[in-house]
Amino acid sequence: MLIPFIPFFPNSSMAPPKKLKGLVAATITPMTPDGKINLPVIRQYVDYLVNEQNVKNVFVNGTTGEGLSLSIQERKQLAEEWMCQGKDKLDHVIIHVGALNLPECQELARHAAAIGADGIAVIAPFFFKPTNKVRVEELLDGIKAQIPTFQGVKFSDTDLLDLAQCIHKNGTGEFEFLYGVDEQLLGALALGANGAVGSTYNYLGRQTNLMLQAFAKPDFALAQQYQFLTGEFLNFVIKLGFGVAQTKAVMTSVSGIPMGPPRLPLVAASGEFIAKAKAKLDSIVWPNGD
């Protein structure tokens, strides 16, 4: 189970860490047709998230962003561009700094701190790795002593028992728990998750925010409707084959922003997938006519 965690860098030595709640878009990396990162698109991307999806937190260079297919320099350039374009518009810019070796993780973490990122997330090296598996609730024991700025967990697993135990042990509310399985978010909210990090919030952020509002009222029936419809779309596209390339295609279709192809060895989504996914999404009638 691969679980990134999130230490924050306060903006000054006197400022307390900002709490990260609500939706966090796992950002896509726009690319040109020849596979180079397309930095000029980020400005339009930021405005779209804020104005159209009401999403003001981003998680840069993660799986959705093809972070591990990018060079260290490219990851730094993307982090810098998101920080630049997100200034005074985004609430949190979280930079994923995980890599296959620790020196690169450390280099990326230092860079994130230097450019003023609100925090970092890191997935441990996962090719060469220890044989013992650490559950998240075990990770939390004594973590503050080793990482004083540690603030919480992006929980990217369907094991809600583990998540529940983490939240139960977090009775003082010291840590934030952000859920990373979009189609099961409502279940995680019921257990006490503070918010979510996911790819669908790039193009279904507005609807998911309405689900969060319904849950908070509480109007569980309305929240269920939103979750069921999100699940209906995801169930449909997963059966067609749904990965990073397909996510880029859906985002391009919904937003009109050219996200481009994925980086090789991934291949672009087929025209058939794009047509079927668009038709399915257009057919969904959201509550209250959304």
PDB file of C-alpha atoms in Angstrom:
ATOM      1  CA  MET A   1       0.000   0.000   0.000  1.00  0.00           C
ATOM      2  CA  LEU A   2       1.599   3.246  -1.161  1.00  0.00           C
ATOM      3  CA  ILE A   3       0.761   6.150   1.115  1.00  0.00           C
ATOM      4  CA  PRO A   4       2.264   9.610   0.608  1.00  0.00           C
ATOM      5  CA  PHE A   5       2.423  11.853   3.656  1.00  0.00           C
ATOM      6  CA  ILE A   6       2.357  15.636   3.860  1.00  0.00           C
ATOM      7  CA  PRO A   7       4.730  17.774   5.913  1.00  0.00           C
ATOM      8  CA  PHE A   8       4.151  21.502   5.530  1.00  0.00           C
ATOM      9  CA  PHE A   9       6.550  24.382   5.267  1.00  0.00           C
ATOM     10  CA  PRO A  10       5.035  27.383   7.080  1.00  0.00           C
ATOM     11  CA  ASN A  11       5.552  30.641   5.216  1.00  0.00           C
ATOM     12  CA  SER A  12       7.575  31.957   8.133  1.00  0.00           C
ATOM     13  CA  SER A  13       9.106  30.536  11.278  1.00  0.00           C
ATOM     14  CA  MET A  14       6.340  32.182  13.321  1.00  0.00           C
ATOM     15  CA  ALA A  15       3.358  31.091  11.217  1.00  0.00           C
ATOM     16  CA  PRO A  16       1.477  27.906  12.145  1.00  0.00           C
ATOM     17  CA  PRO A  17       0.992  25.302   9.411  1.00  0.00           C
ATOM     18  CA  LYS A  18      -2.129  25.936   7.345  1.00  0.00           C
ATOM     19  CA  LYS A  19      -4.800  23.268   7.576  1.00  0.00           C
ATOM     20  CA  LEU A  20      -5.471  21.480   4.316  1.00  0.00           C
ATOM     21  CA  LYS A  21      -9.122  20.531   3.906  1.00  0.00           C
ATOM     22  CA  GLY A  22     -11.639  20.008   1.127  1.00  0.00           C
ATOM     23  CA  LEU A  23     -10.722  19.055  -2.410  1.00  0.00           C
ATOM     24  CA  VAL A  24      -7.212  18.899  -3.812  1.00  0.00           C
ATOM     25  CA  ALA A  25      -6.842  18.375  -7.556  1.00  0.00           C
ATOM     26  CA  ALA A  26      -4.143  15.893  -8.487  1.00  0.00           C
ATOM     27  CA  THR A  27      -2.874  17.920 -11.405  1.00  0.00           C
ATOM     28  CA  ILE A  28      -2.303  16.700 -14.932  1.00  0.00           C
ATOM     29  CA  THR A  29       0.935  17.625 -16.693  1.00  0.00           C
ATOM     30  CA  PRO A  30       0.069  19.343 -19.989  1.00  0.00           C
ATOM     31  CA  MET A  31       2.293  18.209 -22.834  1.00  0.00           C
ATOM     32  CA  THR A  32       2.912  19.233 -26.399  1.00  0.00           C
ATOM     33  CA  PRO A  33       2.252  16.720 -29.205  1.00  0.00           C
ATOM     34  CA  ASP A  34       5.948  15.787 -29.166  1.00  0.00           C
ATOM     35  CA  GLY A  35       5.905  14.976 -25.449  1.00  0.00           C
ATOM     36  CA  LYS A  36       7.454  18.089 -23.902  1.00  0.00           C
ATOM     37  CA  ILE A  37       5.886  19.758 -20.861  1.00  0.00           C
ATOM     38  CA  ASN A  38       3.643  22.631 -21.898  1.00  0.00           C
ATOM     39  CA  LEU A  39       4.206  25.244 -19.194  1.00  0.00           C
ATOM     40  CA  PRO A  40       2.196  28.106 -20.771  1.00  0.00           C
ATOM     41  CA  VAL A  41      -1.009  26.105 -20.266  1.00  0.00           C
ATOM     42  CA  ILE A  42      -0.680  26.192 -16.459  1.00  0.00           C
ATOM     43  CA  ARG A  43      -2.028  29.754 -16.153  1.00  0.00           C
ATOM     44  CA  GLN A  44      -5.261  28.789 -17.935  1.00  0.00           C
ATOM     45  CA  TYR A  45      -5.386  25.580 -15.909  1.00  0.00           C
ATOM     46  CA  VAL A  46      -5.230  27.446 -12.585  1.00  0.00           C
ATOM     47  CA  ASP A  47      -8.008  29.828 -13.616  1.00  0.00           C
ATOM     48  CA  TYR A  48     -10.174  26.920 -14.747  1.00  0.00           C
ATOM     49  CA  LEU A  49      -9.805  25.059 -11.455  1.00  0.00           C
ATOM     50  CA  VAL A  50     -10.586  28.133  -9.384  1.00  0.00           C
ATOM     51  CA  ASN A  51     -13.366  29.673 -11.475  1.00  0.00           C
ATOM     52  CA  GLU A  52     -15.088  26.626 -12.964  1.00  0.00           C
ATOM     53  CA  GLN A  53     -14.484  23.852 -10.416  1.00  0.00           C
ATOM     54  CA  ASN A  54     -14.117  25.873  -7.200  1.00  0.00           C
ATOM     55  CA  VAL A  55     -10.964  23.898  -6.415  1.00  0.00           C
ATOM     56  CA  LYS A  56      -8.178  25.945  -4.835  1.00  0.00           C
ATOM     57  CA  ASN A  57      -5.724  23.263  -3.725  1.00  0.00           C
ATOM     58  CA  VAL A  58      -3.416  21.291  -6.008  1.00  0.00           C
ATOM     59  CA  PHE A  59      -1.160  18.255  -5.723  1.00  0.00           C
ATOM     60  CA  VAL A  60       1.599  18.581  -8.329  1.00  0.00           C
ATOM     61  CA  ASN A  61       3.817  15.877  -9.886  1.00  0.00           C
ATOM     62  CA  GLY A  62       1.939  12.883  -8.526  1.00  0.00           C
ATOM     63  CA  THR A  63       0.748   9.825 -10.452  1.00  0.00           C
ATOM     64  CA  THR A  64      -1.880  11.787 -12.378  1.00  0.00           C
ATOM     65  CA  GLY A  65       0.825  14.280 -13.307  1.00  0.00           C
ATOM     66  CA  GLU A  66       3.159  11.510 -14.561  1.00  0.00           C
ATOM     67  CA  GLY A  67       5.725  12.694 -12.035  1.00  0.00           C
ATOM     68  CA  LEU A  68       7.868   9.584 -12.197  1.00  0.00           C
ATOM     69  CA  SER A  69       8.061   9.847 -16.001  1.00  0.00           C
ATOM     70  CA  LEU A  70       9.489  13.355 -15.772  1.00  0.00           C
ATOM     71  CA  SER A  71      13.072  14.438 -15.285  1.00  0.00           C
ATOM     72  CA  ILE A  72      14.064  16.135 -12.034  1.00  0.00           C
ATOM     73  CA  GLN A  73      14.473  19.408 -13.933  1.00  0.00           C
ATOM     74  CA  GLU A  74      11.003  19.093 -15.465  1.00  0.00           C
ATOM     75  CA  ARG A  75       9.478  18.436 -12.056  1.00  0.00           C
ATOM     76  CA  LYS A  76      11.167  21.549 -10.698  1.00  0.00           C
ATOM     77  CA  GLN A  77       9.936  23.628 -13.637  1.00  0.00           C
ATOM     78  CA  LEU A  78       6.368  22.454 -13.117  1.00  0.00           C
ATOM     79  CA  ALA A  79       6.524  23.147  -9.385  1.00  0.00           C
ATOM     80  CA  GLU A  80       7.813  26.653 -10.053  1.00  0.00           C
ATOM     81  CA  GLU A  81       5.118  27.363 -12.652  1.00  0.00           C
ATOM     82  CA  TRP A  82       2.300  26.192 -10.379  1.00  0.00           C
ATOM     83  CA  MET A  83       3.679  28.370  -7.588  1.00  0.00           C
ATOM     84  CA  CYS A  84       3.957  31.362  -9.930  1.00  0.00           C
ATOM     85  CA  GLN A  85       0.543  31.050 -11.561  1.00  0.00           C
ATOM     86  CA  GLY A  86      -1.191  30.021  -8.353  1.00  0.00           C
ATOM     87  CA  LYS A  87      -0.010  33.012  -6.341  1.00  0.00           C
ATOM     88  CA  ASP A  88      -2.986  34.815  -4.775  1.00  0.00           C
ATOM     89  CA  LYS A  89      -5.339  32.345  -6.500  1.00  0.00           C
ATOM     90  CA  LEU A  90      -4.675  28.951  -4.923  1.00  0.00           C
ATOM     91  CA  ASP A  91      -4.857  28.197  -1.206  1.00  0.00           C
ATOM     92  CA  HIS A  92      -2.341  25.338  -1.179  1.00  0.00           C
ATOM     93  CA  VAL A  93       0.239  24.064  -3.634  1.00  0.00           C
ATOM     94  CA  ILE A  94       1.499  20.670  -2.499  1.00  0.00           C
ATOM     95  CA  ILE A  95       4.486  19.267  -4.390  1.00  0.00           C
ATOM     96  CA  HIS A  96       4.954  15.529  -4.635  1.00  0.00           C
ATOM     97  CA  VAL A  97       8.670  14.785  -4.274  1.00  0.00           C
ATOM     98  CA  GLY A  98       8.716  10.985  -4.252  1.00  0.00           C
ATOM     99  CA  ALA A  99      11.287   9.291  -6.474  1.00  0.00           C
ATOM    100  CA  LEU A 100      12.998   5.938  -6.881  1.00  0.00           C
ATOM    101  CA  ASN A 101      16.006   7.063  -4.855  1.00  0.00           C
ATOM    102  CA  LEU A 102      16.322   9.090  -1.687  1.00  0.00           C
ATOM    103  CA  PRO A 103      18.828  11.715  -2.929  1.00  0.00           C
ATOM    104  CA  GLU A 104      16.398  12.846  -5.620  1.00  0.00           C
ATOM    105  CA  CYS A 105      13.547  12.941  -3.071  1.00  0.00           C
ATOM    106  CA  GLN A 106      15.690  15.154  -0.864  1.00  0.00           C
ATOM    107  CA  GLU A 107      16.685  17.409  -3.757  1.00  0.00           C
ATOM    108  CA  LEU A 108      13.064  17.898  -4.776  1.00  0.00           C
ATOM    109  CA  ALA A 109      12.014  18.540  -1.178  1.00  0.00           C
ATOM    110  CA  ARG A 110      14.662  21.223  -0.749  1.00  0.00           C
ATOM    111  CA  HIS A 111      13.549  22.798  -4.020  1.00  0.00           C
ATOM    112  CA  ALA A 112       9.888  22.819  -2.915  1.00  0.00           C
ATOM    113  CA  ALA A 113      10.857  24.553   0.315  1.00  0.00           C
ATOM    114  CA  ALA A 114      12.999  27.081  -1.550  1.00  0.00           C
ATOM    115  CA  ILE A 115      10.161  28.158  -3.872  1.00  0.00           C
ATOM    116  CA  GLY A 116       7.720  28.540  -0.973  1.00  0.00           C
ATOM    117  CA  ALA A 117       5.459  25.544  -1.537  1.00  0.00           C
ATOM    118  CA  ASP A 118       2.838  25.028   1.143  1.00  0.00           C
ATOM    119  CA  GLY A 119       3.999  21.482   1.650  1.00  0.00           C
ATOM    120  CA  ILE A 120       5.369  18.307   0.163  1.00  0.00           C
ATOM    121  CA  ALA A 121       4.037  14.806  -0.210  1.00  0.00           C
ATOM    122  CA  VAL A 122       6.286  11.825  -0.686  1.00  0.00           C
ATOM    123  CA  ILE A 123       5.879   8.222  -1.667  1.00  0.00           C
ATOM    124  CA  ALA A 124       8.754   6.013  -0.569  1.00  0.00           C
ATOM    125  CA  PRO A 125      10.954   4.317  -3.208  1.00  0.00           C
ATOM    126  CA  PHE A 126       8.869   1.359  -4.358  1.00  0.00           C
ATOM    127  CA  PHE A 127      11.066  -0.762  -6.632  1.00  0.00           C
ATOM    128  CA  PHE A 128      13.893  -1.565  -4.229  1.00  0.00           C
ATOM    129  CA  LYS A 129      12.154  -1.519  -0.863  1.00  0.00           C
ATOM    130  CA  PRO A 130      12.058  -3.248   2.517  1.00  0.00           C
ATOM    131  CA  THR A 131      10.056  -6.441   2.694  1.00  0.00           C
ATOM    132  CA  ASN A 132       8.054  -5.382   5.740  1.00  0.00           C
ATOM    133  CA  LYS A 133       4.792  -3.474   5.153  1.00  0.00           C
ATOM    134  CA  VAL A 134       3.994  -0.562   7.445  1.00  0.00           C
ATOM    135  CA  ARG A 135       0.348   0.323   7.977  1.00  0.00           C
ATOM    136  CA  VAL A 136      -0.501   3.984   8.231  1.00  0.00           C
ATOM    137  CA  GLU A 137      -1.600   3.730  11.851  1.00  0.00           C
ATOM    138  CA  GLU A 138       1.896   2.410  12.645  1.00  0.00           C
ATOM    139  CA  LEU A 139       3.481   5.255  10.681  1.00  0.00           C
ATOM    140  CA  LEU A 140       1.694   7.811  12.825  1.00  0.00           C
ATOM    141  CA  ASP A 141       3.152   6.502  16.084  1.00  0.00           C
ATOM    142  CA  GLY A 142       5.926   8.888  17.055  1.00  0.00           C
ATOM    143  CA  ILE A 143       6.109  10.506  13.615  1.00  0.00           C
ATOM    144  CA  LYS A 144       6.140  14.046  15.035  1.00  0.00           C
ATOM    145  CA  ALA A 145       9.338  13.300  16.923  1.00  0.00           C
ATOM    146  CA  GLN A 146      11.076  12.481  13.640  1.00  0.00           C
ATOM    147  CA  ILE A 147       9.298  14.989  11.377  1.00  0.00           C
ATOM    148  CA  PRO A 148       8.077  17.960  13.462  1.00  0.00           C
ATOM    149  CA  THR A 149       6.298  19.551  10.470  1.00  0.00           C
ATOM    150  CA  PHE A 150       4.360  16.391   9.608  1.00  0.00           C
ATOM    151  CA  GLN A 151       0.705  17.295   9.155  1.00  0.00           C
ATOM    152  CA  GLY A 152      -1.160  14.327   7.749  1.00  0.00           C
ATOM    153  CA  VAL A 153      -1.712  11.599   5.210  1.00  0.00           C
ATOM    154  CA  LYS A 154      -2.997  11.223   1.680  1.00  0.00           C
ATOM    155  CA  PHE A 155      -4.636   7.846   2.120  1.00  0.00           C
ATOM    156  CA  SER A 156      -4.683   6.203  -1.318  1.00  0.00           C
ATOM    157  CA  ASP A 157      -6.123   2.800  -0.542  1.00  0.00           C
ATOM    158  CA  THR A 158      -9.506   1.107  -0.301  1.00  0.00           C
ATOM    159  CA  ASP A 159      -8.715  -0.278   3.180  1.00  0.00           C
ATOM    160  CA  LEU A 160     -11.204   1.807   5.136  1.00  0.00           C
ATOM    161  CA  LEU A 161     -10.467  -0.222   8.278  1.00  0.00           C
ATOM    162  CA  ASP A 162      -6.909   1.129   8.288  1.00  0.00           C
ATOM    163  CA  LEU A 163      -8.211   4.646   7.628  1.00  0.00           C
ATOM    164  CA  ALA A 164     -10.739   4.318  10.448  1.00  0.00           C
ATOM    165  CA  GLN A 165      -8.068   3.193  12.895  1.00  0.00           C
ATOM    166  CA  CYS A 166      -5.894   6.158  11.926  1.00  0.00           C
ATOM    167  CA  ILE A 167      -8.712   8.632  12.472  1.00  0.00           C
ATOM    168  CA  HIS A 168      -9.761   6.930  15.711  1.00  0.00           C
ATOM    169  CA  LYS A 169      -6.213   7.262  17.067  1.00  0.00           C
ATOM    170  CA  ASN A 170      -6.201  10.910  15.969  1.00  0.00           C
ATOM    171  CA  GLY A 171      -8.718  11.941  18.611  1.00  0.00           C
ATOM    172  CA  THR A 172      -7.058  15.303  19.192  1.00  0.00           C
ATOM    173  CA  GLY A 173      -7.337  16.223  15.512  1.00  0.00           C
ATOM    174  CA  GLU A 174      -3.588  16.699  15.232  1.00  0.00           C
ATOM    175  CA  PHE A 175      -3.353  15.221  11.736  1.00  0.00           C
ATOM    176  CA  GLU A 176      -5.285  15.731   8.512  1.00  0.00           C
ATOM    177  CA  PHE A 177      -6.511  12.709   6.530  1.00  0.00           C
ATOM    178  CA  LEU A 178      -7.147  13.272   2.838  1.00  0.00           C
ATOM    179  CA  TYR A 179      -8.695  10.399   0.921  1.00  0.00           C
ATOM    180  CA  GLY A 180      -7.360   9.374  -2.468  1.00  0.00           C
ATOM    181  CA  VAL A 181      -9.990   7.020  -3.947  1.00  0.00           C
ATOM    182  CA  ASP A 182     -12.484   9.356  -5.598  1.00  0.00           C
ATOM    183  CA  GLU A 183     -15.298   6.842  -6.060  1.00  0.00           C
ATOM    184  CA  GLN A 184     -15.321   6.022  -2.318  1.00  0.00           C
ATOM    185  CA  LEU A 185     -14.933   9.523  -0.899  1.00  0.00           C
ATOM    186  CA  LEU A 186     -18.321   9.619   0.814  1.00  0.00           C
ATOM    187  CA  GLY A 187     -17.457   6.516   2.847  1.00  0.00           C
ATOM    188  CA  ALA A 188     -14.185   8.111   3.920  1.00  0.00           C
ATOM    189  CA  LEU A 189     -15.982  11.329   4.907  1.00  0.00           C
ATOM    190  CA  ALA A 190     -18.310   9.308   7.118  1.00  0.00           C
ATOM    191  CA  LEU A 191     -15.258   7.943   8.920  1.00  0.00           C
ATOM    192  CA  GLY A 192     -13.863  11.437   9.474  1.00  0.00           C
ATOM    193  CA  ALA A 193     -11.626  12.217   6.488  1.00  0.00           C
ATOM    194  CA  ASN A 194     -10.912  15.949   6.189  1.00  0.00           C
ATOM    195  CA  GLY A 195     -10.935  16.087   2.411  1.00  0.00           C
ATOM    196  CA  ALA A 196      -9.615  14.405  -0.694  1.00  0.00           C
ATOM    197  CA  VAL A 197      -6.862  14.367  -3.298  1.00  0.00           C
ATOM    198  CA  GLY A 198      -7.861  13.039  -6.695  1.00  0.00           C
ATOM    199  CA  SER A 199      -7.813  13.338 -10.454  1.00  0.00           C
ATOM    200  CA  THR A 200     -11.576  13.687 -10.974  1.00  0.00           C
ATOM    201  CA  TYR A 201     -11.586  16.985  -9.092  1.00  0.00           C
ATOM    202  CA  ASN A 202      -9.965  18.491 -12.175  1.00  0.00           C
ATOM    203  CA  TYR A 203     -13.237  18.137 -14.072  1.00  0.00           C
ATOM    204  CA  LEU A 204     -15.845  17.068 -11.458  1.00  0.00           C
ATOM    205  CA  GLY A 205     -14.689  19.376  -8.700  1.00  0.00           C
ATOM    206  CA  ARG A 206     -17.842  21.477  -8.732  1.00  0.00           C
ATOM    207  CA  GLN A 207     -20.095  18.444  -8.313  1.00  0.00           C
ATOM    208  CA  THR A 208     -17.882  16.928  -5.637  1.00  0.00           C
ATOM    209  CA  ASN A 209     -17.867  20.210  -3.720  1.00  0.00           C
ATOM    210  CA  LEU A 210     -21.664  20.075  -3.762  1.00  0.00           C
ATOM    211  CA  MET A 211     -21.413  16.562  -2.335  1.00  0.00           C
ATOM    212  CA  LEU A 212     -19.211  17.887   0.467  1.00  0.00           C
ATOM    213  CA  GLN A 213     -21.724  20.628   1.169  1.00  0.00           C
ATOM    214  CA  ALA A 214     -24.588  18.129   1.271  1.00  0.00           C
ATOM    215  CA  PHE A 215     -22.653  15.894   3.646  1.00  0.00           C
ATOM    216  CA  ALA A 216     -21.937  18.832   5.949  1.00  0.00           C
ATOM    217  CA  LYS A 217     -25.604  19.955   6.190  1.00  0.00           C
ATOM    218  CA  PRO A 218     -26.192  16.984   6.706  1.00  0.00           C
ATOM    219  CA  ASP A 219     -28.201  15.813   3.691  1.00  0.00           C
ATOM    220  CA  PHE A 220     -26.897  12.278   3.262  1.00  0.00           C
ATOM    221  CA  ALA A 221     -29.405  11.366   0.556  1.00  0.00           C
ATOM    222  CA  LEU A 222     -28.222  14.228  -1.638  1.00  0.00           C
ATOM    223  CA  ALA A 223     -24.572  13.422  -0.908  1.00  0.00           C
ATOM    224  CA  GLN A 224     -25.242   9.830  -1.951  1.00  0.00           C
ATOM    225  CA  GLN A 225     -26.700  10.976  -5.267  1.00  0.00           C
ATOM    226  CA  TYR A 226     -23.540  12.865  -6.118  1.00  0.00           C
ATOM    227  CA  GLN A 227     -21.311   9.958  -5.086  1.00  0.00           C
ATOM    228  CA  PHE A 228     -23.399   7.408  -6.998  1.00  0.00           C
ATOM    229  CA  LEU A 229     -23.277   9.478 -10.185  1.00  0.00           C
ATOM    230  CA  THR A 230     -19.536  10.006  -9.920  1.00  0.00           C
ATOM    231  CA  GLY A 231     -19.211   6.255  -9.428  1.00  0.00           C
ATOM    232  CA  GLU A 232     -21.450   5.597 -12.420  1.00  0.00           C
ATOM    233  CA  PHE A 233     -19.134   7.582 -14.683  1.00  0.00           C
ATOM    234  CA  LEU A 234     -15.962   6.063 -13.254  1.00  0.00           C
ATOM    235  CA  ASN A 235     -17.355   2.529 -13.421  1.00  0.00           C
ATOM    236  CA  PHE A 236     -18.157   3.120 -17.084  1.00  0.00           C
ATOM    237  CA  VAL A 237     -14.724   4.446 -18.083  1.00  0.00           C
ATOM    238  CA  ILE A 238     -12.808   1.944 -15.940  1.00  0.00           C
ATOM    239  CA  LYS A 239     -14.415  -0.846 -17.964  1.00  0.00           C
ATOM    240  CA  LEU A 240     -13.142   0.865 -21.122  1.00  0.00           C
ATOM    241  CA  GLY A 241      -9.626   1.140 -19.686  1.00  0.00           C
ATOM    242  CA  PHE A 242      -9.006   4.249 -17.630  1.00  0.00           C
ATOM    243  CA  GLY A 243      -5.563   5.564 -16.774  1.00  0.00           C
ATOM    244  CA  VAL A 244      -3.452   8.687 -17.042  1.00  0.00           C
ATOM    245  CA  ALA A 245      -3.860   8.981 -20.819  1.00  0.00           C
ATOM    246  CA  GLN A 246      -7.625   8.708 -20.571  1.00  0.00           C
ATOM    247  CA  THR A 247      -7.750  11.205 -17.700  1.00  0.00           C
ATOM    248  CA  LYS A 248      -5.890  13.705 -19.875  1.00  0.00           C
ATOM    249  CA  ALA A 249      -8.369  13.142 -22.681  1.00  0.00           C
ATOM    250  CA  VAL A 250     -11.396  13.628 -20.416  1.00  0.00           C
ATOM    251  CA  MET A 251      -9.927  16.818 -18.962  1.00  0.00           C
ATOM    252  CA  THR A 252      -9.237  18.186 -22.431  1.00  0.00           C
ATOM    253  CA  SER A 253     -12.801  17.385 -23.491  1.00  0.00           C
ATOM    254  CA  VAL A 254     -14.444  18.928 -20.427  1.00  0.00           C
ATOM    255  CA  SER A 255     -12.236  21.993 -19.939  1.00  0.00           C
ATOM    256  CA  GLY A 256     -11.148  22.784 -23.477  1.00  0.00           C
ATOM    257  CA  ILE A 257      -7.571  23.073 -22.216  1.00  0.00           C
ATOM    258  CA  PRO A 258      -5.138  21.041 -24.382  1.00  0.00           C
ATOM    259  CA  MET A 259      -3.581  18.530 -22.009  1.00  0.00           C
ATOM    260  CA  GLY A 260      -1.872  16.684 -24.838  1.00  0.00           C
ATOM    261  CA  PRO A 261      -0.755  13.073 -24.924  1.00  0.00           C
ATOM    262  CA  PRO A 262       0.860  11.149 -22.089  1.00  0.00           C
ATOM    263  CA  ARG A 263       4.588  10.566 -22.081  1.00  0.00           C
ATOM    264  CA  LEU A 264       5.825   7.346 -23.620  1.00  0.00           C
ATOM    265  CA  PRO A 265       5.622   4.442 -22.972  1.00  0.00           C
ATOM    266  CA  LEU A 266       1.982   5.350 -22.308  1.00  0.00           C
ATOM    267  CA  VAL A 267      -0.082   5.892 -25.445  1.00  0.00           C
ATOM    268  CA  ALA A 268      -2.823   8.418 -26.059  1.00  0.00           C
ATOM    269  CA  ALA A 269      -6.484   7.596 -25.477  1.00  0.00           C
ATOM    270  CA  SER A 270      -8.291   6.308 -28.531  1.00  0.00           C
ATOM    271  CA  GLY A 271     -10.896   8.315 -30.369  1.00  0.00           C
ATOM    272  CA  GLU A 272     -13.440   5.658 -29.468  1.00  0.00           C
ATOM    273  CA  PHE A 273     -12.728   6.077 -25.752  1.00  0.00           C
ATOM    274  CA  ILE A 274     -12.974   9.862 -25.961  1.00  0.00           C
ATOM    275  CA  ALA A 275     -16.336   9.705 -27.756  1.00  0.00           C
ATOM    276  CA  LYS A 276     -17.827   7.165 -25.355  1.00  0.00           C
ATOM    277  CA  ALA A 277     -16.542   8.909 -22.232  1.00  0.00           C
ATOM    278  CA  LYS A 278     -17.861  12.287 -23.399  1.00  0.00           C
ATOM    279  CA  ALA A 279     -21.265  10.822 -24.252  1.00  0.00           C
ATOM    280  CA  LYS A 280     -21.501   9.151 -20.851  1.00  0.00           C
ATOM    281  CA  LEU A 281     -20.540  12.277 -18.937  1.00  0.00           C
ATOM    282  CA  ASP A 282     -22.944  14.412 -20.974  1.00  0.00           C
ATOM    283  CA  SER A 283     -25.766  11.953 -20.242  1.00  0.00           C
ATOM    284  CA  ILE A 284     -25.482  12.272 -16.452  1.00  0.00           C
ATOM    285  CA  VAL A 285     -28.129  14.467 -14.851  1.00  0.00           C
ATOM    286  CA  TRP A 286     -26.737  15.818 -11.607  1.00  0.00           C
ATOM    287  CA  PRO A 287     -29.006  16.747  -8.688  1.00  0.00           C
ATOM    288  CA  ASN A 288     -30.767  20.094  -8.914  1.00  0.00           C
ATOM    289  CA  GLY A 289     -30.113  20.205 -12.626  1.00  0.00           C
ATOM    290  CA  ASP A 290     -26.330  20.680 -12.335  1.00  0.00           C
TER     291      ASP A 290
END
